[in-house]
């Protein structure tokens, strides 16, 4: 009861003050849900650490979430995992390892709206960057490949 009386008194005082200022709208809230995504699909290959570092470098500019999916060793293939990642609307999918690289290479032909960075062997397409050997594999090259596909 005391709360209602105090609240009512405040409302009456505000009404009597004659303030004609419009209420100040709240500041917009930034959420990670609005960010773009860059996704890593790997079979656990050691090269995944380098790719992940390149993705982190790319994300430093802000507005980017990065996520990692590692295929279990006994999984029959990478296709189901890639399908799940495609449904998450990733801006770029980085595929590392034989299975993920093959799955990404196959998917790139059917998903021209999705961009792929393949570490390994893949056909070069407009939506695909391929880093084929150890000398090309560096976090800077992965980050640069993502930037080139996005811009």
C-alpha positions as a Markdown table, in Angstrom:
| # | Residue | x | y | z |
|---|---|---|---|---|
| 1 | Unk | 0.0 | 0.0 | 0.0 |
| 2 | Unk | 2.8 | 2.4 | 0.8 |
| 3 | Unk | 4.4 | 1.8 | -2.5 |
| 4 | Unk | 1.2 | 2.7 | -4.4 |
| 5 | Unk | 0.9 | 5.9 | -2.4 |
| 6 | Unk | 4.5 | 7.0 | -3.0 |
| 7 | Unk | 4.2 | 6.1 | -6.7 |
| 8 | Unk | 1.0 | 8.1 | -7.0 |
| 9 | Unk | 2.5 | 11.1 | -5.2 |
| 10 | Unk | 5.4 | 11.1 | -7.6 |
| 11 | Unk | 3.1 | 10.9 | -10.6 |
| 12 | Unk | 1.0 | 13.8 | -9.3 |
| 13 | Unk | 4.1 | 15.9 | -8.7 |
| 14 | Unk | 5.4 | 15.2 | -12.2 |
| 15 | Unk | 2.1 | 16.2 | -13.7 |
| 16 | Unk | 2.0 | 19.5 | -11.7 |
| 17 | Unk | 5.5 | 20.4 | -12.7 |
| 18 | Unk | 4.3 | 21.3 | -16.2 |
| 19 | Unk | 7.3 | 19.8 | -17.9 |
| 20 | Unk | 6.7 | 19.8 | -21.7 |
| 21 | Unk | 9.9 | 17.9 | -22.7 |
| 22 | Unk | 9.5 | 14.8 | -24.7 |
| 23 | Unk | 10.8 | 11.6 | -23.0 |
| 24 | Unk | 14.4 | 10.7 | -24.0 |
| 25 | Unk | 14.3 | 7.5 | -26.0 |
| 26 | Unk | 16.6 | 4.7 | -24.7 |
| 27 | Unk | 20.0 | 4.2 | -26.4 |
| 28 | Unk | 20.1 | 1.4 | -28.9 |
| 29 | Unk | 21.4 | -1.9 | -27.6 |
| 30 | Unk | 24.1 | -3.7 | -29.5 |
| 31 | Unk | 23.8 | -7.4 | -29.5 |
| 32 | Unk | 26.0 | -10.2 | -30.9 |
| 33 | Unk | 22.9 | -11.5 | -32.7 |
| 34 | Unk | 23.2 | -8.6 | -35.1 |
| 35 | Unk | 26.8 | -9.5 | -36.0 |
| 36 | Unk | 27.9 | -11.4 | -39.1 |
| 37 | Unk | 29.4 | -14.8 | -38.6 |
| 38 | Unk | 32.6 | -16.5 | -39.8 |
| 39 | Unk | 32.5 | -20.2 | -39.2 |
| 40 | Unk | 35.3 | -22.8 | -39.0 |
| 41 | Unk | 34.7 | -26.4 | -40.0 |
| 42 | Unk | 37.6 | -28.7 | -39.1 |
| 43 | Unk | 38.4 | -32.4 | -38.7 |
| 44 | Unk | 40.9 | -31.5 | -36.0 |
| 45 | Unk | 43.8 | -30.9 | -38.4 |
| 46 | Unk | 46.7 | -28.9 | -36.9 |
| 47 | Unk | 46.2 | -26.3 | -39.5 |
| 48 | Unk | 42.9 | -25.4 | -37.8 |
| 49 | Unk | 44.8 | -23.4 | -35.1 |
| 50 | Unk | 46.3 | -21.2 | -37.8 |
| 51 | Unk | 42.9 | -20.7 | -39.5 |
| 52 | Unk | 41.4 | -19.9 | -36.1 |
| 53 | Unk | 44.0 | -17.2 | -35.5 |
| 54 | Unk | 43.3 | -15.7 | -38.9 |
| 55 | Unk | 39.6 | -15.7 | -38.1 |
| 56 | Unk | 40.3 | -13.9 | -34.8 |
| 57 | Unk | 42.4 | -11.4 | -36.6 |
| 58 | Unk | 39.6 | -10.7 | -39.1 |
| 59 | Unk | 37.0 | -10.4 | -36.2 |
| 60 | Unk | 39.1 | -7.7 | -34.4 |
| 61 | Unk | 37.4 | -5.0 | -36.5 |
| 62 | Unk | 34.2 | -5.6 | -34.7 |
| 63 | Unk | 30.7 | -6.7 | -35.8 |
| 64 | Unk | 31.9 | -10.3 | -36.4 |
| 65 | Unk | 31.3 | -13.4 | -34.4 |
| 66 | Unk | 33.5 | -16.4 | -35.0 |
| 67 | Unk | 32.6 | -20.0 | -34.2 |
| 68 | Unk | 34.2 | -23.4 | -34.5 |
| 69 | Unk | 32.8 | -26.8 | -35.3 |
| 70 | Unk | 35.1 | -29.8 | -35.0 |
| 71 | Unk | 34.0 | -33.0 | -36.7 |
| 72 | Unk | 34.3 | -36.1 | -34.4 |
| 73 | Unk | 37.0 | -38.6 | -35.5 |
| 74 | Unk | 34.5 | -41.4 | -36.2 |
| 75 | Unk | 32.0 | -39.2 | -38.2 |
| 76 | Unk | 31.4 | -40.8 | -41.6 |
| 77 | Unk | 31.7 | -37.5 | -43.5 |
| 78 | Unk | 31.7 | -33.7 | -43.1 |
| 79 | Unk | 28.5 | -33.1 | -45.2 |
| 80 | Unk | 26.1 | -33.1 | -42.3 |
| 81 | Unk | 28.2 | -30.8 | -40.3 |
| 82 | Unk | 28.6 | -28.4 | -43.2 |
| 83 | Unk | 24.9 | -28.5 | -43.8 |
| 84 | Unk | 24.3 | -27.3 | -40.2 |
| 85 | Unk | 26.8 | -24.5 | -40.6 |
| 86 | Unk | 25.2 | -23.4 | -43.9 |
| 87 | Unk | 21.8 | -23.1 | -42.1 |
| 88 | Unk | 23.5 | -20.7 | -39.6 |
| 89 | Unk | 24.0 | -18.2 | -42.5 |
| 90 | Unk | 27.7 | -17.7 | -42.0 |
| 91 | Unk | 29.2 | -14.9 | -44.0 |
| 92 | Unk | 32.3 | -17.1 | -44.6 |
| 93 | Unk | 33.0 | -20.7 | -43.9 |
| 94 | Unk | 36.6 | -21.7 | -43.4 |
| 95 | Unk | 37.1 | -25.4 | -44.1 |
| 96 | Unk | 40.3 | -27.2 | -42.8 |
| 97 | Unk | 41.1 | -30.9 | -43.3 |
| 98 | Unk | 40.4 | -33.4 | -46.1 |
| 99 | Unk | 36.7 | -34.0 | -45.2 |
| 100 | Unk | 35.7 | -30.4 | -44.6 |
| 101 | Unk | 37.7 | -29.2 | -47.7 |
| 102 | Unk | 35.9 | -31.7 | -49.9 |
| 103 | Unk | 32.5 | -30.9 | -48.4 |
| 104 | Unk | 33.1 | -27.2 | -48.9 |
| 105 | Unk | 34.3 | -27.6 | -52.4 |
| 106 | Unk | 31.1 | -29.5 | -53.3 |
| 107 | Unk | 28.9 | -27.1 | -51.5 |
| 108 | Unk | 30.4 | -24.0 | -53.0 |
| 109 | Unk | 29.0 | -24.9 | -56.4 |
| 110 | Unk | 25.5 | -25.0 | -55.0 |
| 111 | Unk | 25.7 | -22.1 | -52.6 |
| 112 | Unk | 27.1 | -19.2 | -54.5 |
| 113 | Unk | 25.8 | -16.7 | -51.9 |
| 114 | Unk | 28.1 | -18.3 | -49.3 |
| 115 | Unk | 31.8 | -17.6 | -49.3 |
| 116 | Unk | 34.4 | -20.3 | -48.5 |
| 117 | Unk | 38.0 | -20.3 | -47.6 |
| 118 | Unk | 39.4 | -23.8 | -48.1 |
| 119 | Unk | 42.6 | -24.9 | -46.6 |
| 120 | Unk | 43.6 | -27.8 | -48.9 |
| 121 | Unk | 42.5 | -28.8 | -52.3 |
| 122 | Unk | 39.4 | -27.2 | -53.9 |
| 123 | Unk | 38.2 | -25.8 | -57.2 |
| 124 | Unk | 38.7 | -22.0 | -57.4 |
| 125 | Unk | 35.4 | -20.2 | -57.8 |
| 126 | Unk | 34.2 | -16.6 | -57.4 |
| 127 | Unk | 33.0 | -17.5 | -53.9 |
| 128 | Unk | 36.0 | -19.6 | -52.9 |
| 129 | Unk | 39.5 | -18.8 | -51.8 |
| 130 | Unk | 41.9 | -21.7 | -51.7 |
| 131 | Unk | 45.1 | -21.9 | -49.6 |
| 132 | Unk | 46.8 | -25.1 | -50.9 |
| 133 | Unk | 50.1 | -25.6 | -49.1 |
| 134 | Unk | 52.0 | -24.9 | -45.9 |
| 135 | Unk | 53.8 | -21.8 | -47.4 |
| 136 | Unk | 50.4 | -20.2 | -48.1 |
| 137 | Unk | 49.0 | -21.1 | -44.7 |
| 138 | Unk | 49.4 | -18.3 | -42.2 |
| 139 | Unk | 46.9 | -16.5 | -40.0 |
| 140 | Unk | 47.5 | -13.3 | -42.1 |
| 141 | Unk | 46.7 | -15.2 | -45.3 |
| 142 | Unk | 43.6 | -16.6 | -43.8 |
| 143 | Unk | 42.5 | -13.2 | -42.6 |
| 144 | Unk | 43.3 | -11.7 | -46.0 |
| 145 | Unk | 41.4 | -14.4 | -47.8 |
| 146 | Unk | 38.3 | -13.7 | -45.7 |
| 147 | Unk | 38.6 | -9.9 | -46.3 |
| 148 | Unk | 38.9 | -10.4 | -50.0 |
| 149 | Unk | 35.8 | -12.5 | -50.2 |
| 150 | Unk | 33.8 | -10.2 | -48.0 |
| 151 | Unk | 34.8 | -6.9 | -49.8 |
